[in-house]
Structure formats: structure tokens, C-alpha cells
Amino acid sequence: CAPMTAWKGAITGLERELHMVDDTKLACTKATLDATAKRICDALGGMTLDDKDDVVVIVASTNESDLVRMLLERGINAHGLTNRTLLVTHDEDVASLAAAAGVAAVRPSSTTQTLSSVALKWYTIHTILLNGRGVVYVDPAVVLLDDPSKYFYRDSDLESASDGWDDVTAYGYDHV
């Protein structure tokens, strides 16, 4: 079983192309960024990414440290995703887990410190997408058996890994 050839958004009979962010409008090149966006951009700048690489994003809260530890050890590090992964958290201990695993970690500035984990997730994804990068969002409860990137069609800016909360998502097929 292998993915089909990338279709790059082409639909027969419909003229369209995937939206591409102009290099002159990338979020991380703007002089006026809030502190958290700047931290995210700084972390992106330190990653080893080629043109096709998506950024793997994990947003974790304090009570998810055990899940994060297992995901980092058995998923991210085991499948060579360390240099492409960004963990964002309010919790210093969770950020330390990421740093110990060699994964970039960002803690929000005091101005965005009050964001919920859900709001922080979308804030992070938004910042990365505005910088022209694709995103793979991985919930801390996800079990990665392989690098999921090789199965993507390259037709989407955002991919999300299933955490198997029901029968359909547990075997990896859930789309809308």
C-alpha cells in the first residue's frame, strides 16, 4: 500500500493552485512580531528542514508529561523526526523533556500565557503556516509507528495525526 502521486491541488475542470505564501510576506520576516511568534520563528530557524518537510507540532499541557515523554522517545526520536519537531507548552517541565530529547521547545510569552492549550495549538499552527511551512499536528496521545510524512499527498497545509479516540480514527482513516 503506497500513497498516490501528489496531485498538488489540481482538480479536473477546475483551475486552481494551492495557496503559496510569497517569500516577501513570510511571518518570520516581519519586524513586528509578538514575543511568542518570535520564539516560534526562532525555533523554526534552528530546524533542519528541506523544501518538502512539514513541521511536526506538539502542544502539551502540564498533565500530559508522561504522554509527551513516550511520544518523544518512541515516536519522534525513534523515527528521525527530532529536527523537524516543535513542542509548545506553558509547562517548564514539559519543555525540559523536549529539550532533553533534542526537540525544539517554545514557552509562550507572558502576553499569551493565558491562552488555553487549544488556542495555543491554533496560534502555533497559524504562525507556521504564515511562514510558508506545512504542519503535521500530533496530539501527545498519538502513537507514531512510522514517519507519517511519507504517506502524505502534499495537497494540504495541515495534517493531523489521529489519537485513536474511536474505531474509525484508531485505524487511521478519518477525513472530512
mmCIF file of C-alpha atoms in Angstrom:
data_model
loop_
_atom_site.group_PDB
_atom_site.id
_atom_site.type_symbol
_atom_site.label_atom_id
_atom_site.label_comp_id
_atom_site.label_asym_id
_atom_site.label_seq_id
_atom_site.Cartn_x
_atom_site.Cartn_y
_atom_site.Cartn_z
ATOM 1 C CA CYS A 1 0.000 0.000 0.000
ATOM 2 C CA ALA A 2 1.591 3.288 -1.084
ATOM 3 C CA PRO A 3 0.201 6.797 -1.424
ATOM 4 C CA MET A 4 -0.866 8.075 -4.822
ATOM 5 C CA THR A 5 1.241 10.585 -6.710
ATOM 6 C CA ALA A 6 0.894 14.086 -5.294
ATOM 7 C CA TRP A 7 -1.908 15.905 -7.069
ATOM 8 C CA LYS A 8 -0.856 19.396 -5.873
ATOM 9 C CA GLY A 9 -4.472 20.517 -5.553
ATOM 10 C CA ALA A 10 -5.333 20.012 -9.237
ATOM 11 C CA ILE A 11 -8.976 19.159 -9.904
ATOM 12 C CA THR A 12 -10.070 18.184 -13.421
ATOM 13 C CA GLY A 13 -12.094 21.016 -14.973
ATOM 14 C CA LEU A 14 -11.286 23.455 -12.172
ATOM 15 C CA GLU A 15 -8.470 25.969 -12.488
ATOM 16 C CA ARG A 16 -6.794 26.350 -9.110
ATOM 17 C CA GLU A 17 -3.465 26.005 -7.400
ATOM 18 C CA LEU A 18 -2.522 25.528 -3.792
ATOM 19 C CA HIS A 19 -2.035 28.776 -1.928
ATOM 20 C CA MET A 20 1.630 29.586 -1.556
ATOM 21 C CA VAL A 21 2.916 32.239 0.814
ATOM 22 C CA ASP A 22 5.002 34.833 -1.029
ATOM 23 C CA ASP A 23 8.579 34.888 0.335
ATOM 24 C CA THR A 24 8.282 38.631 0.942
ATOM 25 C CA LYS A 25 5.259 38.095 3.206
ATOM 26 C CA LEU A 26 6.514 35.292 5.423
ATOM 27 C CA ALA A 27 5.507 35.764 9.057
ATOM 28 C CA CYS A 28 9.026 35.276 10.389
ATOM 29 C CA THR A 29 10.472 38.034 8.184
ATOM 30 C CA LYS A 30 8.203 40.707 9.662
ATOM 31 C CA ALA A 31 9.777 43.177 12.051
ATOM 32 C CA THR A 32 6.678 43.389 14.235
ATOM 33 C CA LEU A 33 6.026 40.001 15.803
ATOM 34 C CA ASP A 34 4.681 39.396 19.258
ATOM 35 C CA ALA A 35 7.095 37.623 21.610
ATOM 36 C CA THR A 36 5.549 34.153 21.265
ATOM 37 C CA ALA A 37 5.502 34.292 17.458
ATOM 38 C CA LYS A 38 9.143 35.392 17.561
ATOM 39 C CA ARG A 39 10.003 32.401 19.757
ATOM 40 C CA ILE A 40 8.242 30.089 17.302
ATOM 41 C CA CYS A 41 10.102 31.688 14.375
ATOM 42 C CA ASP A 42 13.423 31.393 16.202
ATOM 43 C CA ALA A 43 12.744 27.696 16.795
ATOM 44 C CA LEU A 44 11.860 27.206 13.109
ATOM 45 C CA GLY A 45 15.103 28.900 12.126
ATOM 46 C CA GLY A 46 17.056 26.334 14.132
ATOM 47 C CA MET A 47 15.433 23.331 12.450
ATOM 48 C CA THR A 48 16.942 21.260 9.664
ATOM 49 C CA LEU A 49 14.183 21.312 7.032
ATOM 50 C CA ASP A 50 14.205 20.727 3.308
ATOM 51 C CA ASP A 51 11.614 22.116 0.887
ATOM 52 C CA LYS A 52 9.147 19.241 1.365
ATOM 53 C CA ASP A 53 9.437 18.875 5.132
ATOM 54 C CA ASP A 54 6.442 19.744 7.258
ATOM 55 C CA VAL A 55 6.944 20.889 10.829
ATOM 56 C CA VAL A 56 5.690 18.383 13.403
ATOM 57 C CA VAL A 57 3.858 20.352 16.100
ATOM 58 C CA ILE A 58 3.006 19.064 19.563
ATOM 59 C CA VAL A 59 1.144 21.271 22.039
ATOM 60 C CA ALA A 60 1.107 19.820 25.535
ATOM 61 C CA SER A 61 -0.255 20.816 28.895
ATOM 62 C CA THR A 62 1.111 20.095 32.360
ATOM 63 C CA ASN A 63 -0.831 16.887 32.926
ATOM 64 C CA GLU A 64 0.471 15.338 29.675
ATOM 65 C CA SER A 65 4.133 14.958 30.644
ATOM 66 C CA ASP A 66 4.024 11.129 30.649
ATOM 67 C CA LEU A 67 2.395 11.090 27.207
ATOM 68 C CA VAL A 68 4.949 13.595 25.897
ATOM 69 C CA ARG A 69 7.848 11.548 27.247
ATOM 70 C CA MET A 70 6.615 8.392 25.475
ATOM 71 C CA LEU A 71 5.813 10.242 22.235
ATOM 72 C CA LEU A 72 9.260 11.850 22.160
ATOM 73 C CA GLU A 73 11.139 8.626 22.935
ATOM 74 C CA ARG A 74 9.133 6.056 20.991
ATOM 75 C CA GLY A 75 7.732 8.220 18.203
ATOM 76 C CA ILE A 76 9.642 11.394 17.424
ATOM 77 C CA ASN A 77 13.197 10.213 18.209
ATOM 78 C CA ALA A 78 12.651 6.633 17.050
ATOM 79 C CA HIS A 79 11.520 7.766 13.594
ATOM 80 C CA GLY A 80 14.046 10.530 12.977
ATOM 81 C CA LEU A 81 11.657 13.464 13.447
ATOM 82 C CA THR A 82 13.653 15.243 16.152
ATOM 83 C CA ASN A 83 14.989 18.036 13.917
ATOM 84 C CA ARG A 84 11.529 18.751 12.465
ATOM 85 C CA THR A 85 9.525 18.783 15.710
ATOM 86 C CA LEU A 86 8.373 21.780 17.732
ATOM 87 C CA LEU A 87 6.802 21.305 21.151
ATOM 88 C CA VAL A 88 4.854 24.252 22.558
ATOM 89 C CA THR A 89 3.788 24.274 26.183
ATOM 90 C CA HIS A 90 3.101 26.522 29.146
ATOM 91 C CA ASP A 91 4.826 24.000 31.431
ATOM 92 C CA GLU A 92 8.527 24.293 32.198
ATOM 93 C CA ASP A 93 8.915 20.570 32.991
ATOM 94 C CA VAL A 94 7.320 19.534 29.680
ATOM 95 C CA ALA A 95 9.605 21.986 27.847
ATOM 96 C CA SER A 96 12.573 20.402 29.653
ATOM 97 C CA LEU A 97 11.503 16.952 28.428
ATOM 98 C CA ALA A 98 11.580 18.246 24.861
ATOM 99 C CA ALA A 99 14.968 19.885 25.293
ATOM 100 C CA ALA A 100 16.405 16.674 26.794
ATOM 101 C CA ALA A 101 15.105 14.765 23.748
ATOM 102 C CA GLY A 102 16.716 17.256 21.349
ATOM 103 C CA VAL A 103 13.375 18.714 20.262
ATOM 104 C CA ALA A 104 12.797 22.465 19.921
ATOM 105 C CA ALA A 105 10.558 23.756 22.706
ATOM 106 C CA VAL A 106 8.737 27.070 22.983
ATOM 107 C CA ARG A 107 7.065 28.505 26.037
ATOM 108 C CA PRO A 108 4.627 31.353 25.347
ATOM 109 C CA SER A 109 5.459 34.865 26.422
ATOM 110 C CA SER A 110 3.588 36.375 29.328
ATOM 111 C CA THR A 111 1.170 38.095 26.920
ATOM 112 C CA THR A 112 -0.044 34.756 25.527
ATOM 113 C CA GLN A 113 0.473 32.814 28.757
ATOM 114 C CA THR A 114 -3.279 32.808 29.349
ATOM 115 C CA LEU A 115 -4.092 31.007 26.084
ATOM 116 C CA SER A 116 -5.703 27.602 26.527
ATOM 117 C CA SER A 117 -3.900 24.613 25.007
ATOM 118 C CA VAL A 118 -6.409 24.606 22.136
ATOM 119 C CA ALA A 119 -5.884 28.313 21.400
ATOM 120 C CA LEU A 120 -2.114 27.857 21.697
ATOM 121 C CA LYS A 121 -2.263 24.955 19.219
ATOM 122 C CA TRP A 122 -4.036 27.052 16.578
ATOM 123 C CA TYR A 123 -1.852 30.097 17.300
ATOM 124 C CA THR A 124 1.261 27.970 16.681
ATOM 125 C CA ILE A 125 -0.150 26.334 13.548
ATOM 126 C CA HIS A 126 -1.226 29.745 12.209
ATOM 127 C CA THR A 127 2.246 31.217 12.752
ATOM 128 C CA ILE A 128 3.974 28.313 10.986
ATOM 129 C CA LEU A 129 1.529 28.303 8.055
ATOM 130 C CA LEU A 130 2.032 32.058 7.632
ATOM 131 C CA ASN A 131 5.719 31.284 7.296
ATOM 132 C CA GLY A 132 5.050 29.045 4.292
ATOM 133 C CA ARG A 133 5.557 25.700 6.017
ATOM 134 C CA GLY A 134 3.221 22.740 6.149
ATOM 135 C CA VAL A 135 2.275 21.425 9.573
ATOM 136 C CA VAL A 136 1.685 17.962 10.980
ATOM 137 C CA TYR A 137 -0.152 18.358 14.277
ATOM 138 C CA VAL A 138 0.477 15.440 16.624
ATOM 139 C CA ASP A 139 -1.545 15.167 19.819
ATOM 140 C CA PRO A 140 0.543 14.000 22.816
ATOM 141 C CA ALA A 141 -1.616 10.837 22.989
ATOM 142 C CA VAL A 142 -0.661 9.767 19.432
ATOM 143 C CA VAL A 143 1.389 6.619 18.919
ATOM 144 C CA LEU A 144 3.693 7.041 15.912
ATOM 145 C CA LEU A 145 4.603 3.739 14.297
ATOM 146 C CA ASP A 146 6.473 5.452 11.443
ATOM 147 C CA ASP A 147 7.226 8.882 9.990
ATOM 148 C CA PRO A 148 3.769 9.830 8.683
ATOM 149 C CA SER A 149 5.152 12.323 6.143
ATOM 150 C CA LYS A 150 5.906 9.725 3.502
ATOM 151 C CA TYR A 151 2.193 8.931 3.265
ATOM 152 C CA PHE A 152 1.026 12.490 2.547
ATOM 153 C CA TYR A 153 -0.276 13.567 -0.854
ATOM 154 C CA ARG A 154 1.250 17.073 -0.467
ATOM 155 C CA ASP A 155 -2.180 18.562 -1.112
ATOM 156 C CA SER A 156 -2.779 20.116 2.285
ATOM 157 C CA ASP A 157 -1.155 22.728 4.500
ATOM 158 C CA LEU A 158 -2.190 20.947 7.679
ATOM 159 C CA GLU A 159 -2.185 17.261 8.526
ATOM 160 C CA SER A 160 -3.323 15.930 11.885
ATOM 161 C CA ALA A 161 -2.367 12.607 13.422
ATOM 162 C CA SER A 162 -5.197 10.548 14.885
ATOM 163 C CA ASP A 163 -5.159 9.814 18.578
ATOM 164 C CA GLY A 164 -7.483 6.861 18.045
ATOM 165 C CA TRP A 165 -10.397 8.098 20.117
ATOM 166 C CA ASP A 166 -12.880 5.905 18.230
ATOM 167 C CA ASP A 167 -12.828 2.851 15.945
ATOM 168 C CA VAL A 168 -12.545 4.837 12.702
ATOM 169 C CA THR A 169 -9.660 7.067 13.811
ATOM 170 C CA ALA A 170 -7.923 4.208 15.627
ATOM 171 C CA TYR A 171 -7.070 2.553 12.321
ATOM 172 C CA GLY A 172 -6.116 5.868 10.737
ATOM 173 C CA TYR A 173 -8.969 6.634 8.361
ATOM 174 C CA ASP A 174 -10.945 9.737 9.159
ATOM 175 C CA HIS A 175 -11.438 12.570 6.702
ATOM 176 C CA VAL A 176 -13.992 15.245 6.035
#
